Amino acid sequence: MLLLLFCLCDGSRTAASPGFLRLPAQTRTARRPHVTAARLSLNSLIASVDKTRKRRCAQRLPRTVFIIDTATDMNGITKGRFEVFSNSDEALINKKLPKELLLRIFSFLDVVTLCRCAQVSKAWNVLALDGSNWQKIDLFNFQTDIEGRVVENISKRCGGFLRQLSLRGCLSVGDASMKTFAQNCRNIEHLNLNGCTKITDSTCVSLSKFCSKLRHLDLTSCVSITNHALKALSEGCRMLENLNLSWCDQITSDGIEALSRGCTSVKALFLRGCTQLDDTALKHLQKHCPELMIINMQSCTQITDDGFVSLCRGCHKLQMVCVSGCSNITDASLTVTDNTLVQLSIHCPRLQALSLSHCELITDDGIRHLSSSVCGQDRLQVVELDNCPLITDITLEHLKSCQRLERIELYDCQQVTRAGIKRIRAHLPEIKVHAYFAPVTPPPSVHGGGQRLCRCCVIL
């Protein structure tokens, strides 16, 4: 960690100080420079580096290198071979390995290791700090030390190479540094600003102007974000696919409308704790965001059944929906009926597996619509119908047309018979049918004196 903090210091771009991570110099301290990082504050450490850089660089590499080669002879005695190399041989690795190969090796290193490599020599400093090695940067582990100047220096050094940056928890980063970042890193695709509470709408305006390739943006707990930010993103970041606005409680349905009209390719939207959103927001998503697959509306207390149903009607690719804490959502919008199967058969032609466990309103007619659809005849492989009391053998007759069907679950379907299962197995010999039939209740005792019990019952 001590070596990494040296990399964050102000100073010239020498082997001991990667320039793009420089922090502003602070007041010098009278403490000795070799005191550990645990005892020195970051500001004291920064102030002491300039004074000791030359001495530390001289001490970093040894004057000689000893290579020990051990071997065991026939008598089991281990012997050692020592070879001594002078400083003139230390640069052999740079001569033997081409720069392209070293650069490729550096591309697999993390931020900490790259900073350490940058201190080995001038040649390694150039290679380690090459922009191509800094396409993905996660500064979460150093969040308390990261200031705006660090972000600005990173952006100037990495420029168009940077694709992913995480500033999660970096409380000192504000709009000014993010504006410089947006101007320099125009190819950024993933940006995590989770918990950066100084971020406001101004940052989103900057991203809109300069970062048109942005696909993933996390603004969780950026409580100053308003509808103006969403309007800006909708105008300049039209490739946005994943947006996290959790706990941005100033956002209203007007902001979601602007976002949905501009960012029609959005696939994942996280709106936890956006308490001002209502059904109108979901209706805008239904109209303009057909690619939506994941939506989290946890604790959006103004959302009702009407908005939820509207969303489902327009967003046919939905895979995950969270409505926990939405106290106005009732069973009315979640109850599965035959009409649900009709809509699935029309709008989900690629459906392969369907679980209808405990959907007690499903009847044979609903299964008829499903089995006669495109997905039923060409795609459907698994159907789970356990605890559907209205299902009968007629359902199994309908499912015969599902040529790719591999498995059916029929536990506790009281009206399904063994004869019906036998018929579908004859038509689809590879199918697996999982069913359960309760044992027949034995007849009463001849003498009538004993307690009558079912065979499956046990006296405890």
Coordinates of C-alpha atoms in Angstrom, one line a residue:
M1 CA 0.0 0.0 0.0
L2 CA 2.9 2.3 0.8
L3 CA 4.2 1.9 -2.8
L4 CA 0.8 2.7 -4.3
L5 CA 0.5 5.8 -2.2
F6 CA 3.8 7.0 -3.6
C7 CA 2.2 6.7 -7.0
L8 CA -0.5 9.1 -6.0
C9 CA 2.0 11.9 -5.2
D10 CA 2.7 15.2 -6.9
G11 CA 6.0 15.5 -8.7
S12 CA 7.7 15.1 -12.1
R13 CA 7.0 12.0 -14.2
T14 CA 9.9 9.9 -12.9
A15 CA 10.1 6.2 -12.3
A16 CA 9.1 6.8 -8.8
S17 CA 6.0 8.9 -9.5
P18 CA 3.4 8.0 -12.1
G19 CA 2.3 11.5 -13.2
F20 CA -1.3 10.8 -14.0
L21 CA -2.1 9.8 -10.4
R22 CA -0.5 12.9 -8.9
L23 CA -2.3 14.6 -5.9
P24 CA -1.8 18.2 -4.9
A25 CA 1.2 18.8 -2.7
Q26 CA 0.5 19.6 0.9
T27 CA 2.4 21.2 3.8
R28 CA 5.6 19.4 4.6
T29 CA 6.0 17.6 7.9
A30 CA 9.0 17.2 10.2
R31 CA 8.4 13.5 10.7
R32 CA 11.0 11.1 9.3
P33 CA 10.1 9.8 5.8
H34 CA 10.6 6.2 6.6
V35 CA 7.7 6.1 9.1
T36 CA 5.1 3.6 8.0
A37 CA 2.0 4.6 6.1
A38 CA -0.1 3.5 9.1
R39 CA 1.5 6.3 11.2
L40 CA 1.6 8.9 8.5
S41 CA -1.4 10.7 7.1
L42 CA -1.7 10.8 3.3
N43 CA -0.8 14.6 3.3
S44 CA 2.3 14.0 5.4
L45 CA 3.4 11.1 3.2
I46 CA 2.9 13.3 0.1
A47 CA 5.0 16.1 1.5
S48 CA 7.8 13.8 2.4
V49 CA 8.2 12.0 -0.9
D50 CA 9.9 14.9 -2.8
K51 CA 12.6 15.1 -0.2
T52 CA 13.4 11.4 -0.3
R53 CA 12.7 10.3 -3.9
K54 CA 16.3 10.3 -5.0
R55 CA 17.5 8.3 -2.0
R56 CA 14.6 5.7 -2.3
C57 CA 15.2 5.3 -6.1
A58 CA 18.9 4.6 -5.4
Q59 CA 18.0 2.1 -2.7
R60 CA 15.2 0.3 -4.6
L61 CA 17.4 -1.9 -6.8
P62 CA 20.3 -3.9 -5.4
R63 CA 23.8 -3.4 -6.6
T64 CA 24.1 -7.1 -7.3
V65 CA 21.7 -9.9 -8.0
F66 CA 22.3 -13.4 -6.6
I67 CA 20.8 -16.4 -8.4
I68 CA 20.8 -19.6 -6.4
D69 CA 20.4 -22.9 -8.3
T70 CA 20.2 -26.0 -6.1
A71 CA 20.5 -29.6 -7.1
T72 CA 20.7 -33.0 -5.2
D73 CA 23.5 -35.4 -6.1
M74 CA 23.4 -39.2 -6.0
N75 CA 24.3 -39.3 -2.3
G76 CA 21.3 -37.1 -1.5
I77 CA 23.5 -34.1 -0.7
T78 CA 22.1 -30.7 -1.9
K79 CA 24.6 -28.4 -3.5
G80 CA 24.1 -24.8 -4.5
R81 CA 25.4 -22.8 -7.4
F82 CA 25.7 -19.0 -7.1
E83 CA 26.1 -16.6 -9.9
V84 CA 26.6 -12.9 -9.5
F85 CA 25.3 -10.3 -11.9
S86 CA 26.3 -6.7 -12.0
N87 CA 24.0 -3.7 -12.5
S88 CA 24.8 -3.7 -16.2
D89 CA 22.9 -7.0 -16.5
E90 CA 19.8 -5.7 -14.9
A91 CA 18.4 -4.3 -18.1
L92 CA 18.7 -7.7 -19.9
I93 CA 15.0 -8.4 -19.6
N94 CA 14.2 -5.2 -21.5
K95 CA 16.7 -6.1 -24.2
K96 CA 15.6 -9.7 -24.5
L97 CA 11.9 -9.1 -24.5
P98 CA 10.4 -6.7 -27.0
K99 CA 8.3 -3.8 -25.7
E100 CA 5.2 -5.3 -27.3
L101 CA 5.5 -8.4 -25.2
L102 CA 6.1 -6.5 -22.0
L103 CA 3.2 -4.3 -22.8
R104 CA 1.1 -7.4 -23.3
I105 CA 2.2 -8.8 -19.9
F106 CA 1.4 -5.5 -18.2
S107 CA -2.1 -5.6 -19.7
F108 CA -3.0 -8.4 -17.2
L109 CA -2.0 -6.5 -14.1
D110 CA -4.2 -4.6 -11.7
V111 CA -3.9 -1.0 -10.6
V112 CA -1.7 -1.7 -7.6
T113 CA 0.7 -3.9 -9.5
L114 CA 1.0 -1.5 -12.4
C115 CA 1.9 1.3 -10.1
R116 CA 4.6 -0.8 -8.5
C117 CA 6.0 -1.8 -12.0
A118 CA 6.1 1.9 -12.9
Q119 CA 8.7 2.4 -10.1
V120 CA 11.1 -0.2 -11.3
S121 CA 12.8 1.8 -14.1
K122 CA 12.2 4.5 -16.6
A123 CA 11.5 2.0 -19.4
W124 CA 8.9 0.1 -17.2
N125 CA 7.4 3.5 -16.1
V126 CA 6.6 4.3 -19.8
L127 CA 5.2 0.8 -20.4
A128 CA 3.2 0.5 -17.2
L129 CA 1.6 3.9 -17.7
D130 CA 0.7 3.3 -21.3
G131 CA -3.0 4.1 -21.8
S132 CA -3.8 0.7 -23.2
N133 CA -3.2 -0.8 -19.8
W134 CA -5.7 1.4 -18.1
Q135 CA -8.9 0.5 -19.9
K136 CA -10.6 -0.7 -16.7
I137 CA -10.0 1.1 -13.4
D138 CA -11.6 0.4 -10.0
L139 CA -10.7 2.9 -7.3
F140 CA -13.1 1.7 -4.7
N141 CA -10.4 0.3 -2.4
F142 CA -8.8 3.8 -2.3
Q143 CA -12.0 5.8 -2.1
T144 CA -11.0 7.9 1.0
D145 CA -7.8 9.1 -0.8
I146 CA -9.3 9.9 -4.2
E147 CA -9.8 13.6 -4.9
G148 CA -10.9 15.4 -7.9
R149 CA -7.4 16.0 -9.1
V150 CA -6.7 12.3 -9.3
V151 CA -9.7 11.7 -11.6
E152 CA -8.6 14.6 -13.8
N153 CA -5.0 13.2 -14.1
I154 CA -6.3 9.7 -14.9
S155 CA -8.5 11.1 -17.6
K156 CA -5.6 13.1 -19.1
R157 CA -3.3 10.1 -19.1
C158 CA -5.7 7.4 -20.2
G159 CA -7.8 9.5 -22.6
G160 CA -9.6 7.5 -25.2
F161 CA -8.3 4.2 -23.9
L162 CA -10.4 4.2 -20.8
R163 CA -13.6 2.0 -21.1
Q164 CA -14.6 1.3 -17.5
L165 CA -14.2 3.4 -14.4
S166 CA -15.5 2.8 -10.9
L167 CA -15.5 5.7 -8.4
R168 CA -17.9 4.0 -6.0
G169 CA -17.7 5.6 -2.6
C170 CA -15.3 8.4 -3.7
L171 CA -17.1 11.2 -1.7
S172 CA -14.6 13.9 -2.7
V173 CA -15.2 13.7 -6.5
G174 CA -17.5 16.5 -7.8
D175 CA -18.9 17.9 -11.0
A176 CA -15.7 19.9 -12.0
S177 CA -13.4 16.9 -12.1
M178 CA -16.1 14.8 -13.9
K179 CA -16.4 17.5 -16.5
T180 CA -12.7 17.2 -17.2
F181 CA -13.0 13.5 -17.2
A182 CA -15.9 13.5 -19.7
Q183 CA -13.9 15.8 -22.1
N184 CA -10.9 13.5 -22.1
C185 CA -12.5 10.0 -21.9
R186 CA -15.0 10.1 -24.7
N187 CA -15.0 6.3 -25.2
I188 CA -16.1 5.5 -21.7
E189 CA -18.8 2.8 -21.6
H190 CA -19.2 1.8 -18.0
L191 CA -19.2 4.5 -15.2
N192 CA -19.9 3.8 -11.6
L193 CA -20.6 6.9 -9.4
N194 CA -22.4 4.9 -6.7
G195 CA -22.3 7.0 -3.5
C196 CA -20.6 10.0 -5.0
T197 CA -22.9 12.4 -3.2
K198 CA -21.3 15.6 -4.6
I199 CA -22.4 14.6 -8.1
T200 CA -25.3 16.7 -9.5
D201 CA -27.1 17.2 -12.8
S202 CA -24.0 19.0 -14.1
T203 CA -22.1 15.8 -14.4
C204 CA -24.9 14.2 -16.4
V205 CA -24.9 17.2 -18.7
S206 CA -21.1 16.8 -19.3
L207 CA -21.5 13.1 -20.0
S208 CA -24.3 13.9 -22.4
K209 CA -22.1 16.3 -24.3
F210 CA -18.9 14.2 -24.6
C211 CA -19.7 10.5 -23.8
S212 CA -22.1 9.3 -26.4
K213 CA -20.8 5.7 -26.1
L214 CA -21.9 5.4 -22.5
R215 CA -23.8 2.1 -21.9
H216 CA -23.8 1.5 -18.2
L217 CA -24.2 4.3 -15.6
D218 CA -24.7 3.9 -11.8
L219 CA -25.9 6.9 -10.0
T220 CA -27.1 5.1 -6.8
S221 CA -27.5 7.5 -3.9
C222 CA -26.5 10.6 -5.9
V223 CA -29.3 12.4 -4.1
S224 CA -28.9 15.7 -6.0
I225 CA -29.8 14.1 -9.4
T226 CA -33.1 15.5 -10.8
N227 CA -35.2 15.2 -13.9
H228 CA -32.8 17.6 -15.6
A229 CA -30.1 15.0 -15.5
L230 CA -32.3 12.4 -17.2
K231 CA -33.3 14.8 -19.9
A232 CA -29.6 15.5 -20.6
L233 CA -28.8 11.8 -20.7
S234 CA -31.7 11.1 -23.1
E235 CA -30.3 13.7 -25.6
G236 CA -26.6 12.7 -25.6
C237 CA -26.3 9.1 -24.3
R238 CA -28.8 7.3 -26.5
M239 CA -26.9 4.0 -26.3
L240 CA -27.5 3.7 -22.6
E241 CA -28.6 0.1 -21.7
N242 CA -28.2 -0.1 -17.9
L243 CA -29.1 2.8 -15.6
N244 CA -29.2 2.7 -11.8
L245 CA -31.1 5.6 -10.2
S246 CA -31.7 3.9 -6.8
W247 CA -32.5 6.4 -4.0
C248 CA -32.4 9.4 -6.3
D249 CA -35.7 10.5 -4.7
Q250 CA -36.0 13.8 -6.6
I251 CA -36.8 12.0 -9.9
T252 CA -40.4 12.1 -11.0
S253 CA -42.4 10.6 -13.9
D254 CA -41.4 13.5 -16.1
G255 CA -37.8 12.5 -15.9
I256 CA -38.6 8.9 -16.8
E257 CA -40.6 10.1 -19.8
A258 CA -37.7 12.0 -21.1
L259 CA -35.3 9.1 -20.5
S260 CA -37.6 6.6 -22.2
R261 CA -38.1 8.7 -25.3
G262 CA -34.3 9.2 -25.8
C263 CA -32.8 5.9 -24.5
T264 CA -35.1 3.4 -26.1
S265 CA -32.5 0.6 -25.9
V266 CA -32.4 0.5 -22.1
K267 CA -32.5 -3.1 -20.9
A268 CA -32.0 -2.7 -17.1
L269 CA -33.5 0.1 -14.9
F270 CA -33.1 0.3 -11.2
L271 CA -35.5 2.7 -9.4
R272 CA -35.3 1.6 -5.8
G273 CA -36.5 4.2 -3.4
C274 CA -37.7 6.7 -6.1
T275 CA -40.7 7.4 -4.1
Q276 CA -42.1 10.1 -6.4
L277 CA -42.6 7.8 -9.3
D278 CA -46.2 6.7 -10.1
D279 CA -48.0 4.6 -12.8
T280 CA -47.4 7.3 -15.4
A281 CA -43.6 6.4 -15.4
L282 CA -44.3 2.8 -16.1
K283 CA -46.7 3.7 -18.9
H284 CA -43.9 5.7 -20.6
L285 CA -41.6 2.8 -20.3
Q286 CA -44.2 0.5 -21.8
K287 CA -44.5 2.8 -24.9
H288 CA -40.9 3.6 -25.6
C289 CA -38.7 0.8 -24.0
P290 CA -39.5 -2.5 -25.7
E291 CA -36.0 -3.9 -24.9
L292 CA -36.5 -3.6 -21.1
M293 CA -35.6 -6.9 -19.4
I294 CA -34.9 -6.0 -15.8
I295 CA -36.7 -3.4 -13.6
N296 CA -36.4 -2.9 -9.9
M297 CA -39.2 -0.7 -8.3
Q298 CA -38.5 -1.6 -4.7
S299 CA -40.3 0.8 -2.3
C300 CA -41.9 2.9 -5.1
T301 CA -45.0 3.2 -3.0
Q302 CA -47.1 5.1 -5.6
I303 CA -47.0 2.3 -8.1
T304 CA -50.3 0.4 -8.4
D305 CA -51.7 -2.6 -10.3
D306 CA -52.7 -0.3 -13.2
G307 CA -49.1 0.8 -13.9
F308 CA -47.7 -2.7 -13.4
V309 CA -50.1 -4.2 -15.9
S310 CA -49.3 -1.5 -18.4
L311 CA -45.6 -2.2 -18.1
C312 CA -46.1 -5.9 -18.8
R313 CA -48.2 -5.3 -21.8
G314 CA -45.6 -3.3 -23.6
C315 CA -42.3 -4.8 -22.4
H316 CA -42.5 -8.4 -23.6
K317 CA -38.9 -9.2 -22.9
L318 CA -39.1 -8.7 -19.1
Q319 CA -37.2 -11.3 -17.2
M320 CA -36.9 -9.9 -13.7
V321 CA -39.3 -7.6 -11.9
C322 CA -38.9 -6.4 -8.2
V323 CA -41.9 -4.8 -6.6
S324 CA -41.1 -5.5 -3.0
G325 CA -42.3 -2.7 -0.7
C326 CA -44.8 -1.5 -3.3
S327 CA -47.8 -1.6 -0.9
N328 CA -50.3 -0.7 -3.6
I329 CA -49.5 -3.8 -5.8
T330 CA -52.2 -6.5 -5.2
D331 CA -53.0 -10.0 -6.3
A332 CA -55.1 -8.5 -9.1
S333 CA -52.1 -7.7 -11.2
L334 CA -50.2 -10.9 -10.4
T335 CA -52.9 -13.5 -10.7
V336 CA -52.3 -16.0 -13.5
T337 CA -55.4 -17.1 -15.5
D338 CA -56.2 -18.6 -18.9
N339 CA -56.0 -15.1 -20.4
T340 CA -52.3 -14.9 -19.2
L341 CA -51.6 -18.0 -21.2
V342 CA -53.3 -16.5 -24.2
Q343 CA -51.0 -13.4 -24.0
L344 CA -48.0 -15.6 -23.6
S345 CA -48.8 -17.6 -26.6
I346 CA -49.2 -14.4 -28.7
H347 CA -46.3 -12.4 -27.5
C348 CA -43.6 -14.9 -26.4
P349 CA -42.8 -17.0 -29.4
R350 CA -39.5 -18.2 -28.0
L351 CA -40.8 -19.5 -24.7
Q352 CA -39.1 -22.8 -23.8
A353 CA -40.0 -23.4 -20.1
L354 CA -43.1 -22.4 -18.2
S355 CA -43.8 -22.9 -14.5
L356 CA -47.5 -22.6 -13.5
S357 CA -47.2 -24.2 -10.0
H358 CA -50.1 -23.4 -7.8
C359 CA -51.8 -21.3 -10.5
E360 CA -55.2 -22.6 -9.4
L361 CA -57.2 -20.7 -12.0
I362 CA -55.6 -22.3 -15.0
T363 CA -57.9 -24.6 -17.0
D364 CA -57.6 -26.9 -20.0
D365 CA -58.6 -24.0 -22.3
G366 CA -55.6 -22.0 -21.3
I367 CA -53.3 -24.9 -22.1
R368 CA -55.1 -25.3 -25.5
H369 CA -54.1 -21.8 -26.5
L370 CA -50.5 -22.3 -25.3
S371 CA -50.0 -25.7 -27.0
S372 CA -51.4 -24.5 -30.4
S373 CA -49.1 -21.4 -30.5
V374 CA -45.8 -21.1 -32.3
C375 CA -43.9 -21.4 -29.0
G376 CA -45.9 -24.5 -28.0
Q377 CA -45.3 -26.4 -31.2
D378 CA -41.7 -25.4 -31.9
R379 CA -40.1 -24.3 -28.6
L380 CA -41.8 -25.4 -25.4
Q381 CA -39.7 -28.0 -23.6
V382 CA -40.8 -27.9 -19.9
V383 CA -44.3 -27.3 -18.4
E384 CA -44.9 -27.4 -14.6
L385 CA -48.5 -27.8 -13.7
D386 CA -48.3 -29.1 -10.2
N387 CA -51.2 -28.1 -7.8
C388 CA -53.4 -26.9 -10.7
P389 CA -56.7 -28.5 -9.5
L390 CA -58.7 -27.6 -12.7
I391 CA -56.3 -29.4 -15.1
T392 CA -57.7 -32.7 -16.5
D393 CA -56.6 -35.3 -19.1
I394 CA -57.8 -32.9 -21.8
T395 CA -54.7 -30.8 -21.1
L396 CA -52.5 -33.8 -21.9
E397 CA -54.3 -34.2 -25.2
H398 CA -53.5 -30.6 -26.1
L399 CA -49.9 -31.0 -25.1
K400 CA -49.4 -33.8 -27.6
S401 CA -48.9 -31.2 -30.3
C402 CA -45.8 -29.8 -28.5
Q403 CA -43.2 -31.9 -30.3
R404 CA -40.2 -30.7 -28.4
L405 CA -41.8 -31.2 -25.0
E406 CA -39.4 -33.0 -22.6
R407 CA -40.9 -32.8 -19.2
I408 CA -44.3 -32.2 -17.5
E409 CA -44.9 -31.8 -13.8
L410 CA -48.3 -33.0 -12.6
Y411 CA -48.0 -33.3 -8.9
D412 CA -51.4 -33.0 -7.1
C413 CA -53.4 -32.5 -10.2
Q414 CA -56.3 -34.5 -8.9
Q415 CA -58.2 -34.7 -12.2
V416 CA -55.3 -36.1 -14.2
T417 CA -55.5 -39.9 -14.5
R418 CA -52.9 -42.6 -15.2
A419 CA -54.7 -43.4 -18.5
G420 CA -54.1 -39.8 -19.7
I421 CA -50.4 -40.0 -18.8
K422 CA -50.1 -43.3 -20.6
R423 CA -51.6 -41.8 -23.8
I424 CA -49.2 -38.8 -24.0
R425 CA -46.3 -41.1 -23.3
A426 CA -47.3 -43.3 -26.2
H427 CA -47.4 -40.2 -28.5
L428 CA -44.2 -38.6 -27.1
P429 CA -42.1 -41.6 -26.0
E430 CA -39.1 -39.5 -24.8
I431 CA -41.2 -37.3 -22.4
K432 CA -40.7 -37.4 -18.6
V433 CA -43.9 -37.1 -16.6
H434 CA -43.7 -36.5 -12.9
A435 CA -46.9 -37.2 -11.2
Y436 CA -48.2 -38.3 -7.8
F437 CA -51.4 -40.3 -7.1
A438 CA -52.5 -40.6 -3.5
P439 CA -52.9 -44.2 -2.2
V440 CA -56.5 -45.5 -2.3
T441 CA -58.2 -45.4 1.1
P442 CA -58.6 -49.0 2.3
P443 CA -62.2 -50.3 2.9
P444 CA -63.5 -50.3 6.5
S445 CA -62.6 -53.1 8.8
V446 CA -64.9 -56.2 8.6
H447 CA -65.5 -56.0 12.3
G448 CA -65.9 -52.3 12.3
G449 CA -64.3 -52.0 15.7
G450 CA -60.9 -50.5 14.7
Q451 CA -60.0 -46.9 13.7
R452 CA -60.1 -46.5 9.9
L453 CA -56.8 -45.0 8.6
C454 CA -55.5 -44.3 5.1
R455 CA -52.4 -46.4 4.2
C456 CA -50.3 -43.2 3.9
C457 CA -51.2 -42.1 7.4
V458 CA -49.0 -42.9 10.4
I459 CA -50.0 -42.9 14.0
L460 CA -47.7 -40.6 16.0

